[in-house]
Coordinates of C-alpha atoms in Angstrom, one line a residue:
M1 CA 6.8 -14.7 -5.9
A2 CA 9.4 -13.5 -3.4
T3 CA 11.1 -15.2 -0.6
L4 CA 12.1 -12.8 2.2
L5 CA 15.1 -13.3 4.3
P6 CA 15.0 -12.1 8.0
E7 CA 16.0 -8.4 7.3
A8 CA 13.6 -8.0 4.4
T9 CA 10.9 -9.7 6.4
A10 CA 11.5 -7.2 9.3
V11 CA 11.0 -4.4 6.8
R12 CA 7.9 -5.9 5.4
R13 CA 6.4 -6.3 8.9
R14 CA 7.5 -2.6 9.8
L15 CA 5.7 -1.4 6.6
E16 CA 2.5 -3.5 7.5
H17 CA 2.6 -2.0 11.0
A18 CA 3.0 1.4 9.8
A19 CA 0.2 1.2 7.3
F20 CA -2.4 -0.3 9.7
S21 CA -1.3 2.3 12.3
V22 CA -2.5 4.9 9.8
L23 CA -5.6 3.0 8.7
R24 CA -6.7 2.6 12.2
S25 CA -6.1 6.1 13.2
W26 CA -8.5 7.2 10.5
G27 CA -11.1 4.8 11.8
Y28 CA -10.8 1.9 9.3
E29 CA -11.3 -1.5 10.5
E30 CA -9.5 -4.5 9.4
V31 CA -11.2 -7.5 7.6
V32 CA -9.9 -10.8 6.3
T33 CA -11.0 -12.4 3.2
P34 CA -10.7 -16.0 2.0
L35 CA -7.6 -17.2 0.0
F36 CA -9.9 -19.4 -2.2
E37 CA -13.2 -18.7 -3.6
Y38 CA -15.7 -20.5 -5.8
L39 CA -15.5 -18.9 -9.1
D40 CA -19.3 -18.7 -9.7
V41 CA -19.6 -16.8 -6.4
I42 CA -16.9 -14.2 -7.0
A43 CA -17.0 -14.0 -10.7
P44 CA -19.7 -11.1 -10.8
G45 CA -17.2 -8.7 -9.2
L46 CA -14.1 -9.7 -11.3
G47 CA -14.8 -8.9 -14.8
P48 CA -13.4 -10.9 -17.9
G49 CA -9.8 -9.6 -17.5
L50 CA -9.4 -10.8 -13.9
I51 CA -11.2 -14.0 -14.6
E52 CA -8.8 -14.7 -17.4
K53 CA -5.8 -14.2 -15.1
A54 CA -7.1 -16.1 -12.1
Y55 CA -5.5 -19.4 -11.0
T56 CA -8.1 -22.1 -10.9
V57 CA -8.5 -25.5 -9.1
A58 CA -11.2 -28.0 -8.9
D59 CA -12.8 -28.7 -5.5
R60 CA -12.2 -32.3 -4.7
G61 CA -15.6 -32.7 -3.0
T62 CA -17.8 -31.0 -5.6
G63 CA -15.9 -30.6 -8.7
R64 CA -16.8 -26.7 -8.6
V65 CA -14.1 -24.4 -9.9
M66 CA -12.2 -22.4 -7.3
V67 CA -9.8 -19.6 -7.8
L68 CA -6.9 -18.1 -5.8
R69 CA -8.2 -14.6 -5.1
P70 CA -7.0 -12.3 -7.7
D71 CA -8.4 -9.1 -6.1
V72 CA -9.6 -8.2 -2.7
T73 CA -12.0 -5.5 -3.4
P74 CA -14.7 -7.7 -4.9
Q75 CA -14.5 -9.8 -1.7
V76 CA -15.0 -6.7 0.4
A77 CA -17.9 -5.6 -1.8
R78 CA -19.5 -8.9 -1.5
M79 CA -19.1 -8.7 2.3
A80 CA -20.6 -5.2 2.4
A81 CA -23.5 -6.4 0.3
T82 CA -24.3 -9.5 2.3
L83 CA -22.7 -10.0 5.7
L84 CA -22.5 -6.2 6.6
R85 CA -25.6 -5.2 4.5
D86 CA -27.2 -3.7 7.7
A87 CA -24.1 -2.2 9.2
P88 CA -24.1 1.6 9.5
R89 CA -22.7 3.8 6.5
P90 CA -20.4 5.2 5.9
M91 CA -18.4 2.0 6.5
R92 CA -14.6 2.1 6.6
L93 CA -12.8 -1.2 6.1
C94 CA -9.1 -2.1 5.5
Y95 CA -7.2 -5.3 4.6
G96 CA -3.7 -6.7 4.0
A97 CA -3.7 -9.7 1.7
N98 CA -1.8 -11.4 -1.1
V99 CA -3.6 -11.7 -4.5
F100 CA -2.5 -14.0 -7.3
R101 CA -2.8 -13.3 -11.2
Y102 CA -1.4 -15.2 -14.1
E103 CA 1.2 -13.0 -16.0
D104 CA 3.4 -13.8 -18.8
E105 CA 6.9 -14.6 -17.5
H106 CA 8.5 -12.1 -19.6
A107 CA 5.8 -9.3 -19.1
G108 CA 7.6 -7.9 -16.0
H109 CA 4.6 -8.3 -13.7
E110 CA 4.5 -10.2 -10.4
R111 CA 2.1 -13.2 -10.1
E112 CA 1.8 -12.9 -6.4
I113 CA 1.0 -9.3 -5.2
V114 CA 1.0 -8.2 -1.6
Q115 CA -1.6 -5.5 -1.1
I116 CA -2.6 -3.2 1.6
G117 CA -5.9 -1.5 0.9
A118 CA -8.8 0.5 2.3
E119 CA -12.4 0.9 1.2
L120 CA -14.9 3.7 2.0
I121 CA -18.4 2.4 1.5
G122 CA -21.5 4.6 1.5
P123 CA -20.8 8.2 0.7
S124 CA -20.8 9.3 -3.0
D125 CA -19.7 13.0 -2.6
P126 CA -16.2 14.4 -3.5
S127 CA -15.2 14.6 0.2
A128 CA -15.3 10.8 0.2
D129 CA -12.9 10.7 -2.8
A130 CA -10.7 13.3 -1.1
E131 CA -10.5 11.2 2.0
I132 CA -9.4 8.1 0.4
V133 CA -6.7 9.9 -1.6
A134 CA -5.5 11.7 1.5
L135 CA -5.4 8.4 3.3
A136 CA -3.4 6.7 0.8
M137 CA -1.0 9.6 0.7
E138 CA -0.6 9.6 4.5
V139 CA 0.4 6.0 4.4
L140 CA 3.0 6.6 1.9
D141 CA 4.2 9.5 4.0
R142 CA 4.4 7.2 7.1
F143 CA 6.6 4.9 5.0
G144 CA 9.1 7.7 4.5
L145 CA 8.9 7.7 0.7
P146 CA 10.4 10.9 -0.7
G147 CA 8.4 13.1 -3.3
A148 CA 5.3 10.8 -3.3
T149 CA 2.6 12.2 -5.8
V150 CA -0.9 11.3 -6.8
A151 CA -1.9 11.4 -10.5
M152 CA -5.8 11.9 -10.7
G153 CA -8.3 11.6 -13.3
H154 CA -12.0 10.9 -13.7
V155 CA -13.5 8.2 -16.1
G156 CA -16.5 10.4 -16.7
F157 CA -14.3 13.0 -18.5
F158 CA -13.1 10.4 -21.1
Q159 CA -16.8 9.2 -21.4
G160 CA -18.0 12.8 -22.1
W161 CA -15.1 13.2 -24.6
L162 CA -15.9 9.9 -26.2
A163 CA -19.5 11.0 -26.7
A164 CA -18.6 14.3 -28.0
T165 CA -16.4 12.7 -30.8
G166 CA -19.7 11.1 -32.1
A167 CA -17.8 7.9 -32.9
S168 CA -19.5 4.7 -33.7
P169 CA -19.0 1.8 -31.2
E170 CA -16.3 0.5 -33.6
G171 CA -14.6 3.8 -33.7
A172 CA -15.0 4.4 -30.1
A173 CA -13.0 1.3 -29.2
L174 CA -10.3 2.3 -31.8
L175 CA -10.1 5.7 -30.1
E176 CA -9.9 4.3 -26.6
E177 CA -7.1 2.0 -27.6
A178 CA -5.3 4.9 -29.2
V179 CA -5.8 7.1 -26.0
A180 CA -4.7 4.2 -23.7
K181 CA -1.4 4.2 -25.6
K182 CA -1.0 8.0 -25.7
D183 CA -0.8 7.9 -29.4
R184 CA -1.7 11.5 -30.3
T185 CA -1.2 11.0 -34.2
R186 CA -3.4 7.8 -34.1
V187 CA -6.1 9.8 -32.3
A188 CA -6.2 12.8 -34.6
D189 CA -6.3 10.3 -37.7
L190 CA -9.2 8.5 -36.2
L191 CA -11.1 11.8 -35.5
R192 CA -10.6 12.9 -39.1
R193 CA -11.8 9.6 -40.3
D194 CA -15.1 10.1 -38.2
G195 CA -15.7 13.3 -40.0
H196 CA -14.0 16.0 -37.9
G197 CA -12.2 18.8 -39.7
E198 CA -8.5 19.5 -39.1
S199 CA -9.1 22.0 -36.3
G200 CA -11.8 19.9 -34.6
A201 CA -9.5 16.9 -34.7
A202 CA -6.7 18.9 -33.3
R203 CA -8.9 20.2 -30.5
L204 CA -10.3 16.9 -29.4
A205 CA -6.8 15.3 -29.6
G206 CA -5.8 17.9 -27.0
L207 CA -7.1 15.4 -24.5
L208 CA -3.5 14.0 -24.4
D209 CA -2.2 17.2 -23.3
L210 CA -4.2 17.5 -20.3
I211 CA -1.7 16.7 -17.7
G212 CA -0.4 18.9 -15.1
G213 CA -1.7 21.0 -12.1
E214 CA -4.9 22.7 -11.3
E215 CA -4.9 24.8 -14.5
V216 CA -5.5 21.6 -16.5
L217 CA -9.2 21.8 -15.4
D218 CA -9.6 25.2 -17.2
R219 CA -7.9 23.9 -20.3
A220 CA -10.1 20.8 -20.3
A221 CA -13.3 22.8 -20.6
G222 CA -11.8 24.1 -24.1
V223 CA -11.2 20.7 -25.3
V224 CA -14.6 19.1 -24.8
D225 CA -17.9 20.5 -23.9
H226 CA -20.2 17.8 -22.8
P227 CA -22.4 17.2 -19.7
T228 CA -20.7 14.1 -18.6
A229 CA -17.3 15.7 -18.8
R230 CA -18.4 18.9 -17.1
E231 CA -19.7 16.9 -14.2
A232 CA -16.4 15.1 -14.0
L233 CA -14.5 18.4 -13.9
D234 CA -16.6 19.7 -11.1
V235 CA -15.9 16.6 -9.1
L236 CA -12.2 17.1 -9.7
R237 CA -12.3 20.7 -8.7
D238 CA -13.9 19.7 -5.6
V239 CA -11.4 17.1 -4.7
V240 CA -8.4 19.4 -5.7
R241 CA -9.9 22.0 -3.3
Q242 CA -10.1 19.6 -0.4
M243 CA -6.6 18.3 -1.2
R244 CA -5.4 21.8 -0.2
C245 CA -7.3 21.5 3.0
Y246 CA -5.3 18.3 3.7
G247 CA -2.0 20.1 2.7
L248 CA -1.6 17.9 -0.3
S249 CA -2.1 20.3 -3.2
K250 CA 1.6 20.3 -4.2
S251 CA 1.5 16.5 -4.4
V252 CA -1.5 16.3 -6.9
V253 CA -1.0 15.9 -10.7
L254 CA -4.0 15.9 -12.9
D255 CA -4.0 13.4 -16.0
L256 CA -7.3 13.4 -17.8
A257 CA -6.1 11.0 -20.5
E258 CA -5.4 8.3 -18.0
I259 CA -8.2 5.7 -18.8
R260 CA -6.8 2.4 -17.4
G261 CA -9.4 0.4 -15.3
R262 CA -12.3 2.4 -17.1
A263 CA -14.4 -0.8 -17.2
Y264 CA -14.0 -1.1 -13.5
Y265 CA -14.1 2.4 -12.1
S266 CA -17.0 4.7 -12.2
G267 CA -15.6 8.2 -11.1
L268 CA -12.4 9.4 -9.7
I269 CA -9.3 7.4 -10.4
F270 CA -5.8 7.8 -9.1
E271 CA -2.2 6.3 -9.1
L272 CA 0.3 6.7 -6.4
F273 CA 4.0 7.4 -7.3
A274 CA 7.3 7.8 -5.5
E275 CA 10.3 9.8 -6.6
G276 CA 12.9 7.8 -8.5
V277 CA 10.5 4.9 -9.3
G278 CA 9.1 4.7 -12.8
Y279 CA 5.9 2.8 -12.0
E280 CA 2.9 3.2 -9.6
V281 CA 3.2 1.9 -6.1
G282 CA -0.6 1.9 -5.6
R283 CA -4.0 2.8 -7.3
G284 CA -7.6 3.4 -6.5
G285 CA -10.7 5.1 -7.3
R286 CA -14.5 5.0 -7.2
Y287 CA -16.5 1.9 -8.1
D288 CA -20.1 2.7 -7.4
A289 CA -21.3 -0.3 -9.5
L290 CA -19.4 -3.0 -7.9
I291 CA -21.3 -3.7 -4.6
G292 CA -24.5 -3.7 -6.6
R293 CA -23.3 -7.0 -8.4
F294 CA -23.8 -8.9 -5.0
G295 CA -26.6 -7.1 -3.6
P296 CA -28.2 -3.6 -3.1
S297 CA -26.2 -0.9 -4.9
C298 CA -24.0 1.3 -2.6
P299 CA -21.4 3.9 -3.6
S300 CA -17.8 2.9 -2.7
T301 CA -14.2 4.2 -3.3
G302 CA -10.9 2.8 -2.2
F303 CA -7.3 2.0 -2.9
A304 CA -4.8 -0.7 -2.8
I305 CA -1.0 -0.3 -2.1
H306 CA 1.4 -2.8 -3.8
L307 CA 3.6 -3.5 -0.9
E308 CA 6.4 -5.4 -2.8
R309 CA 6.9 -2.4 -5.3
L310 CA 6.8 -0.2 -2.3
Q311 CA 9.6 -2.3 -0.5
Q312 CA 11.7 -2.1 -3.8
A313 CA 11.1 1.7 -3.9
L314 CA 12.5 2.1 -0.3
D315 CA 15.5 0.0 -1.2
R316 CA 16.2 2.2 -4.2
V317 CA 16.1 5.6 -2.3
G318 CA 17.8 4.0 0.8
S319 CA 16.6 3.6 4.3
E320 CA 18.2 4.9 7.4
A321 CA 16.6 2.2 9.5
A322 CA 19.3 -0.3 10.8
Y323 CA 17.9 -3.9 11.1
G324 CA 18.8 -5.7 14.3
A325 CA 17.7 -9.3 15.1
S326 CA 17.3 -8.3 18.8
D327 CA 17.8 -5.2 21.1
V328 CA 20.1 -7.0 23.4
L329 CA 22.1 -10.1 23.6
L330 CA 22.0 -11.8 27.1
A331 CA 25.3 -13.4 27.7
A332 CA 24.9 -16.0 30.2
A333 CA 24.5 -19.7 30.9
P334 CA 20.7 -20.7 30.7
D335 CA 20.2 -20.9 34.5
R336 CA 17.3 -19.7 36.7
A337 CA 18.7 -16.2 37.2
S338 CA 19.5 -15.5 33.6
I339 CA 16.1 -16.8 32.4
R340 CA 14.5 -14.6 34.9
I341 CA 16.3 -11.6 33.6
A342 CA 15.5 -12.5 29.9
R343 CA 11.8 -12.7 31.0
E344 CA 11.8 -9.5 32.7
L345 CA 13.6 -7.6 30.0
R346 CA 11.0 -9.0 27.4
R347 CA 8.2 -7.9 29.7
L348 CA 9.6 -4.5 29.6
G349 CA 9.5 -4.3 26.0
L350 CA 12.9 -5.6 24.6
R351 CA 13.7 -8.2 22.2
V352 CA 16.1 -10.4 23.8
T353 CA 18.6 -13.1 22.2
L354 CA 20.4 -15.6 24.3
W355 CA 24.1 -16.2 24.0
T356 CA 24.7 -19.4 26.1
E357 CA 28.2 -20.4 24.6
E358 CA 30.9 -20.8 27.1
A359 CA 33.1 -18.1 25.7
S360 CA 34.7 -14.8 26.3
R361 CA 32.9 -11.3 26.2
P362 CA 34.7 -10.5 22.9
A363 CA 33.3 -13.6 21.4
A364 CA 29.7 -12.5 22.5
A365 CA 30.4 -9.0 21.1
D366 CA 31.5 -10.4 17.8
Y367 CA 28.3 -12.3 17.7
A368 CA 26.2 -9.3 18.5
R369 CA 27.9 -7.3 15.9
A370 CA 27.1 -9.9 13.2
L371 CA 23.5 -9.7 14.1
N372 CA 23.5 -5.9 14.4
I373 CA 22.7 -6.1 18.1
A374 CA 23.5 -2.9 19.9
W375 CA 23.8 -4.2 23.5
I376 CA 25.1 -6.9 25.6
V377 CA 23.4 -7.7 29.1
E378 CA 25.3 -9.8 31.6
P379 CA 23.9 -10.9 34.9
G380 CA 26.0 -10.0 37.9
S381 CA 26.8 -7.6 40.6
N382 CA 30.2 -6.4 39.4
G383 CA 30.3 -6.9 35.7
H384 CA 33.5 -9.1 35.8
G385 CA 33.0 -12.0 33.4
V386 CA 29.9 -13.9 31.9
G387 CA 29.7 -16.3 34.9
D388 CA 29.0 -13.7 37.6
R389 CA 25.1 -14.3 37.8
T390 CA 23.1 -12.2 40.4
A391 CA 19.5 -11.1 39.4
A392 CA 19.5 -8.0 41.3
K393 CA 21.7 -6.2 38.9
V394 CA 22.9 -6.4 35.3
V395 CA 25.8 -5.2 33.4
L396 CA 24.8 -3.3 30.2
T397 CA 27.5 -2.9 27.5
E398 CA 27.1 -0.8 24.4
I399 CA 28.7 -2.7 21.6
R400 CA 29.6 0.5 19.6
T401 CA 31.9 1.8 22.4
M402 CA 32.2 -1.3 24.6
R403 CA 31.5 0.9 27.7
S404 CA 29.7 -0.9 30.6
R405 CA 27.2 0.4 33.2
R406 CA 26.0 -1.6 36.3
L407 CA 22.1 -1.0 36.4
S408 CA 18.9 -2.5 37.7
T409 CA 17.2 -4.6 35.0
A410 CA 14.5 -2.0 34.8
A411 CA 17.0 0.8 34.4
A412 CA 19.0 -1.1 31.7
A413 CA 15.7 -1.8 29.7
S414 CA 14.8 2.1 29.9
A415 CA 18.2 3.0 28.6
V416 CA 17.9 0.6 25.7
L417 CA 14.4 1.8 24.9
A418 CA 15.3 5.5 25.0
R419 CA 18.2 4.8 22.6
R420 CA 15.9 2.8 20.2
A421 CA 13.4 5.5 20.2
E422 CA 16.2 8.0 18.8
R423 CA 16.7 5.5 15.8
P424 CA 14.4 5.0 12.8
D425 CA 12.0 2.2 13.1
D426 CA 14.0 -1.1 12.3
G427 CA 11.0 -3.3 12.2
S428 CA 11.0 -4.1 15.9
R429 CA 7.7 -2.4 16.6

């Protein structure tokens, strides 16, 4: 559970602003969900894994068990099935929220996770899957992460593969465990134990080699021939084809042996990665059965981006954005004229910090540098000293060069805004 200091908080707000700017531009509407839920109300959408990780408390009034939300998607699913039951479909919703899950302190996983996500509710065709993947990738692109990729799979392909093995329920569970661990030797041993010959076991164990580009789809057909698997491959072909339309084909990796979340997802699944980061920064997929646990069934797909990991990824690759507490430092005593100038500069879109110390311009400049503020503004008609206060004109000084100009308040604001527009977003917008 992270504590963010001012600079990191500004970066976090910049990321949130960038993400929601993209989501709104695609027609996604923001919703807010409760931090606490009654366990019996939300449990149908959580599954045993998340219920086990949920933090619980007792309601003082009723004694009912409540949980800190461990996931937002079930809340959105319940919203779609109840409060928004009669809303037009397709329905596009998005959110930003913290979720809480118990993790062993040595497991390397966060217990508080900051998420931004989107849900596309209603359509079941591959174009909806492609939209949600492309949307997630555009969010990462807006963040400025280099080399972002998406690894896609389909739970139906693994289901078809598992059916083709003919394994018993007990054997299927062992095979799923071995595939999840990417243990090819164990997979082949289990297949031979279930009666497959050497060549058959080797062919089916080829599931673990199905990672790469679009050619993987052709190779997959030689690994398993089952109706469920073929249907999954057809969906993936459609999605990959549409990724080309979005200009994202070079960012797509297919991984047909990725089965994490199989109990939750019902179709396409994907994970989001960034260059130089060894873990996913987001994940998503299709979950057609989820909304039906709260009301009438409805196909849905979505994703969630892990904002904390994303911020760590940006820290690793470095960011050109220079954090500044304000745009300008107004160096003046807090009288009527200077307060009027500050109010006008803020109205024009600047962040203004007041310097009210009775001190020299060098002292004000030192303070501005310490806060990474690029400009000093002084009231006055001739720019000589902090005490010359006339509202009609201001003196604008650039800290980097210490060169000053006498301008109207509006012209000074325009000069600062123009320079700010040339710099990477520093969290001020």
